[in-house]
Short mmCIF file of C-alpha atoms in Angstrom, two decimals:
data_model
loop_
_atom_site.label_atom_id
_atom_site.label_comp_id
_atom_site.label_asym_id
_atom_site.label_seq_id
_atom_site.Cartn_x
_atom_site.Cartn_y
_atom_site.Cartn_z
CA UNK A 1 -3.02 12.82 27.53
CA UNK A 2 -6.13 10.73 26.87
CA UNK A 3 -8.17 11.58 23.80
CA UNK A 4 -11.83 10.56 23.57
CA UNK A 5 -12.58 8.37 20.56
CA UNK A 6 -15.67 9.71 18.76
CA UNK A 7 -18.06 7.38 16.92
CA UNK A 8 -16.50 7.05 13.47
CA UNK A 9 -18.20 8.23 10.33
CA UNK A 10 -19.34 5.22 8.35
CA UNK A 11 -17.62 4.81 5.00
CA UNK A 12 -19.28 2.45 2.55
CA UNK A 13 -16.68 0.16 0.93
CA UNK A 14 -18.35 0.36 -2.49
CA UNK A 15 -18.31 4.17 -2.33
CA UNK A 16 -14.62 4.12 -1.45
CA UNK A 17 -13.83 1.84 -4.40
CA UNK A 18 -15.73 4.08 -6.79
CA UNK A 19 -13.94 7.13 -5.40
CA UNK A 20 -10.50 5.59 -6.00
CA UNK A 21 -11.56 4.65 -9.53
CA UNK A 22 -12.19 8.38 -10.12
CA UNK A 23 -8.91 9.50 -8.58
CA UNK A 24 -10.33 10.60 -5.21
CA UNK A 25 -9.39 9.29 -1.76
CA UNK A 26 -10.42 9.98 1.88
CA UNK A 27 -8.34 11.58 4.62
CA UNK A 28 -9.01 12.90 8.11
CA UNK A 29 -7.73 16.08 9.76
CA UNK A 30 -6.17 13.94 12.50
CA UNK A 31 -6.46 10.44 13.88
CA UNK A 32 -9.05 11.38 16.51
CA UNK A 33 -11.35 13.12 14.01
CA UNK A 34 -14.70 11.38 13.45
CA UNK A 35 -15.26 12.56 9.87
CA UNK A 36 -13.25 12.43 6.66
CA UNK A 37 -12.82 14.68 3.65
CA UNK A 38 -12.18 13.73 0.04
CA UNK A 39 -8.98 14.66 -1.75
CA UNK A 40 -8.09 14.97 -5.44
CA UNK A 41 -4.61 16.49 -5.66
CA UNK A 42 -3.68 18.75 -8.54
CA UNK A 43 -0.38 16.90 -8.73
CA UNK A 44 0.00 13.22 -7.90
CA UNK A 45 3.03 11.24 -6.86
CA UNK A 46 3.46 7.93 -8.66
CA UNK A 47 6.30 5.43 -8.58
CA UNK A 48 6.97 4.00 -12.05
CA UNK A 49 7.36 0.27 -11.54
CA UNK A 50 10.27 0.14 -13.98
CA UNK A 51 11.95 3.14 -12.36
CA UNK A 52 12.47 2.04 -8.77
CA UNK A 53 15.84 3.29 -7.44
CA UNK A 54 17.53 0.33 -5.79
CA UNK A 55 20.66 1.62 -4.06
CA UNK A 56 23.56 -0.71 -3.41
CA UNK A 57 23.05 -0.49 0.35
CA UNK A 58 19.33 -1.22 0.10
CA UNK A 59 20.00 -4.18 -2.19
CA UNK A 60 22.41 -5.60 0.40
CA UNK A 61 19.87 -5.12 3.18
CA UNK A 62 17.16 -6.88 1.17
CA UNK A 63 19.36 -9.75 -0.05
CA UNK A 64 20.67 -10.40 3.45
CA UNK A 65 17.11 -10.93 4.73
CA UNK A 66 17.62 -8.40 7.47
CA UNK A 67 13.82 -8.38 7.81
CA UNK A 68 11.35 -11.19 7.27
CA UNK A 69 8.98 -9.88 4.60
CA UNK A 70 5.39 -11.10 4.33
CA UNK A 71 2.17 -9.89 2.77
CA UNK A 72 -1.40 -9.92 4.06
CA UNK A 73 -0.43 -11.72 7.26
CA UNK A 74 -1.04 -8.82 9.67
CA UNK A 75 -3.16 -6.21 7.90
CA UNK A 76 -4.87 -4.96 11.06
CA UNK A 77 -1.51 -4.57 12.82
CA UNK A 78 0.00 -2.65 9.90
CA UNK A 79 -2.81 -0.13 9.62
CA UNK A 80 -2.81 0.32 13.41
CA UNK A 81 0.95 0.95 13.34
CA UNK A 82 0.53 3.42 10.47
CA UNK A 83 -2.17 5.27 12.42
CA UNK A 84 -0.25 5.38 15.70
CA UNK A 85 1.71 8.37 16.91
CA UNK A 86 5.50 8.23 16.94
CA UNK A 87 8.25 10.66 17.99
CA UNK A 88 8.86 11.62 14.34
CA UNK A 89 5.14 11.66 13.51
CA UNK A 90 2.98 12.85 16.43
CA UNK A 91 -0.25 12.71 14.44
CA UNK A 92 -1.62 10.95 11.37
CA UNK A 93 -4.59 11.27 9.02
CA UNK A 94 -5.80 7.69 9.56
CA UNK A 95 -8.90 7.90 11.76
CA UNK A 96 -11.27 5.11 12.92
CA UNK A 97 -13.53 5.50 9.86
CA UNK A 98 -10.64 4.97 7.46
CA UNK A 99 -9.31 2.09 9.54
CA UNK A 100 -12.68 0.34 9.61
CA UNK A 101 -13.37 0.64 5.88
CA UNK A 102 -9.89 -0.57 4.93
CA UNK A 103 -10.15 -3.55 7.26
CA UNK A 104 -13.42 -4.41 5.52
CA UNK A 105 -11.85 -3.90 2.07
CA UNK A 106 -9.04 -6.22 3.15
CA UNK A 107 -11.61 -8.87 4.04
CA UNK A 108 -13.13 -8.39 0.60
CA UNK A 109 -9.74 -8.89 -1.07
CA UNK A 110 -9.11 -5.31 -2.22
CA UNK A 111 -6.83 -3.91 0.49
CA UNK A 112 -3.41 -5.45 1.11
CA UNK A 113 -0.42 -5.07 3.37
CA UNK A 114 3.30 -5.77 3.25
CA UNK A 115 4.97 -6.48 6.59
CA UNK A 116 8.59 -6.34 7.77
CA UNK A 117 9.42 -8.38 10.87
CA UNK A 118 12.38 -8.49 13.20
CA UNK A 119 11.82 -11.89 14.75
CA UNK A 120 8.21 -11.81 15.91
CA UNK A 121 8.10 -8.00 16.14
CA UNK A 122 6.43 -5.97 13.40
CA UNK A 123 8.92 -3.18 12.66
CA UNK A 124 7.56 -1.72 9.43
CA UNK A 125 5.28 -2.12 6.50
CA UNK A 126 2.69 -0.48 4.31
CA UNK A 127 -0.89 -0.94 3.20
CA UNK A 128 -2.96 0.09 0.21
CA UNK A 129 -5.74 -0.74 -2.20
CA UNK A 130 -5.58 -2.88 -5.35
CA UNK A 131 -8.06 -2.15 -8.10
CA UNK A 132 -7.71 -3.32 -11.67
CA UNK A 133 -4.00 -3.03 -12.43
CA UNK A 134 -3.54 -0.09 -10.06
CA UNK A 135 -2.25 -0.14 -6.51
CA UNK A 136 -3.00 2.88 -4.34
CA UNK A 137 -0.39 3.12 -1.60
CA UNK A 138 -1.97 4.60 1.50
CA UNK A 139 0.66 4.73 4.23
CA UNK A 140 3.94 3.17 5.23
CA UNK A 141 5.62 2.98 8.59
CA UNK A 142 9.04 2.16 10.01
CA UNK A 143 10.08 1.28 13.53
CA UNK A 144 13.54 0.09 12.45
CA UNK A 145 16.06 1.55 10.06
CA UNK A 146 15.25 0.83 6.39
CA UNK A 147 12.10 -1.17 7.22
CA UNK A 148 9.81 1.05 5.14
CA UNK A 149 12.29 1.04 2.24
CA UNK A 150 12.38 -2.75 2.29
CA UNK A 151 8.57 -2.84 2.41
CA UNK A 152 8.13 -0.60 -0.64
CA UNK A 153 10.85 -2.48 -2.52
CA UNK A 154 9.01 -5.72 -1.83
CA UNK A 155 5.78 -4.07 -2.96
CA UNK A 156 7.30 -2.95 -6.26
CA UNK A 157 8.60 -6.46 -6.95
CA UNK A 158 5.19 -7.89 -6.07
CA UNK A 159 3.33 -5.47 -8.34
CA UNK A 160 5.62 -6.13 -11.28
CA UNK A 161 5.23 -9.89 -10.98
CA UNK A 162 1.48 -9.51 -10.53
CA UNK A 163 0.91 -7.49 -13.69
CA UNK A 164 0.18 -4.10 -12.12
CA UNK A 165 0.89 -0.97 -14.16
CA UNK A 166 0.34 1.91 -11.71
CA UNK A 167 1.63 2.55 -8.20
CA UNK A 168 -0.07 5.65 -6.81
CA UNK A 169 1.79 7.29 -3.90
CA UNK A 170 -0.63 10.24 -3.52
CA UNK A 171 1.73 13.00 -2.28
CA UNK A 172 5.41 13.47 -3.06
CA UNK A 173 7.96 13.29 -0.23
CA UNK A 174 11.75 13.36 -0.22
CA UNK A 175 11.68 9.71 0.89
CA UNK A 176 9.57 8.68 -2.11
CA UNK A 177 11.61 10.81 -4.50
CA UNK A 178 14.77 9.02 -3.38
CA UNK A 179 13.15 5.73 -4.39
CA UNK A 180 12.19 6.92 -7.86
CA UNK A 181 8.76 8.52 -7.41
CA UNK A 182 7.79 11.33 -9.75
CA UNK A 183 5.02 13.91 -9.67
CA UNK A 184 2.51 14.19 -12.51
CA UNK A 185 -0.38 16.62 -13.12
CA UNK A 186 -3.93 15.50 -12.46
CA UNK A 187 -4.79 15.01 -16.15
CA UNK A 188 -1.80 12.73 -16.69
CA UNK A 189 -2.62 10.75 -13.56
CA UNK A 190 -6.25 10.27 -14.60
CA UNK A 191 -5.09 8.97 -17.99
CA UNK A 192 -2.74 6.48 -16.32
CA UNK A 193 -5.51 5.49 -13.93
CA UNK A 194 -7.98 4.90 -16.76
CA UNK A 195 -5.44 2.71 -18.56
CA UNK A 196 -4.79 0.67 -15.43
CA UNK A 197 -8.47 0.13 -14.69
CA UNK A 198 -9.63 -0.65 -18.22
CA UNK A 199 -13.20 -1.83 -17.88
CA UNK A 200 -12.84 -1.90 -14.11
CA UNK A 201 -14.39 1.53 -13.60
CA UNK A 202 -17.43 0.54 -15.64
CA UNK A 203 -17.67 -2.69 -13.69
CA UNK A 204 -17.68 -0.78 -10.42
CA UNK A 205 -20.44 1.51 -11.67
CA UNK A 206 -22.49 -1.57 -12.49
CA UNK A 207 -21.84 -3.00 -9.05
CA UNK A 208 -19.22 -5.54 -10.11
CA UNK A 209 -15.57 -5.38 -9.04
CA UNK A 210 -13.13 -6.32 -11.80
CA UNK A 211 -9.61 -7.10 -10.61
CA UNK A 212 -7.23 -8.13 -13.37
CA UNK A 213 -3.84 -8.01 -11.61
CA UNK A 214 -2.61 -10.61 -9.12
CA UNK A 215 -1.25 -9.34 -5.81
CA UNK A 216 -0.34 -12.87 -4.73
CA UNK A 217 1.66 -13.90 -7.81
CA UNK A 218 5.01 -13.31 -6.13
CA UNK A 219 4.18 -15.78 -3.37
CA UNK A 220 3.98 -18.62 -5.90
CA UNK A 221 7.29 -17.91 -7.61
CA UNK A 222 9.51 -20.00 -5.36
CA UNK A 223 6.87 -22.40 -4.06
CA UNK A 224 6.77 -26.03 -5.13
CA UNK A 225 3.59 -26.19 -7.18
CA UNK A 226 0.95 -28.76 -6.36
CA UNK A 227 -2.19 -28.23 -8.47
CA UNK A 228 -4.27 -30.11 -5.89
CA UNK A 229 -3.19 -27.91 -2.97
CA UNK A 230 -5.52 -25.09 -1.95
CA UNK A 231 -4.26 -21.53 -2.32
CA UNK A 232 -2.88 -20.14 0.94
CA UNK A 233 -4.94 -17.50 2.68
CA UNK A 234 -1.81 -15.60 3.70
CA UNK A 235 1.59 -15.43 2.09
CA UNK A 236 4.76 -17.07 3.41
CA UNK A 237 7.89 -14.93 3.76
CA UNK A 238 9.43 -13.98 0.42
CA UNK A 239 13.20 -14.43 0.13
CA UNK A 240 15.15 -11.20 0.04
CA UNK A 241 17.32 -12.65 -2.72
CA UNK A 242 14.22 -13.15 -4.88
CA UNK A 243 13.09 -9.57 -4.29
CA UNK A 244 16.56 -8.17 -4.97
CA UNK A 245 16.92 -10.18 -8.18
CA UNK A 246 13.54 -8.99 -9.46
CA UNK A 247 14.39 -5.37 -8.76
CA UNK A 248 17.86 -5.68 -10.26
CA UNK A 249 16.41 -7.12 -13.45
CA UNK A 250 13.83 -4.40 -13.84
CA UNK A 251 15.31 -1.24 -12.30
#
């Protein structure tokens, strides 16, 4: 069945950043909907970065480099895969307006992706928004067994190395709970959010974006440092052994 694609509602990137800084995020009724609505859950799922549950089987999968893991190398592909229908998920909340604004936020350096590859095929990943020391996980996807688990494990390692303090997962699911996510009331979440943003919220209100954590720090861990070399625009694959060691040390 062919669905017409309506002209998307325009979402201003600055408005979206300010909304996240207040604990609010956009969703759509379905992926063909033109408009969005704003959500502020009474209870919020977060994944404590020191409480990630690394099972023995997942550790083996990561350490064996079953998937090639990268970051920010295929943002557009990841969000498209997250928005696409699948047999286990016939519809999603990611409409064209949300896709467009997150692609723009990625170009501005706020939105990021983690990718899992089987050869040259993208088989899983996730994307989200980094602001201050908070990372707002938006959606994850898997087209191969354990791909989304490997992606979120790589994200947790990346956030810990980069100095992040909050991983927001929005809504609790059994999948997230199995990885260590917990649910907190809105007041607790807003307190954690304020701590992670620091002066970032005030900076946003004044029109300046303050980002204090480093999403790319993990990419430099195993690289031979050359102070004269320019920083890469995309990250190389991160060794599964490095990710597993970081999670073992901190879980």
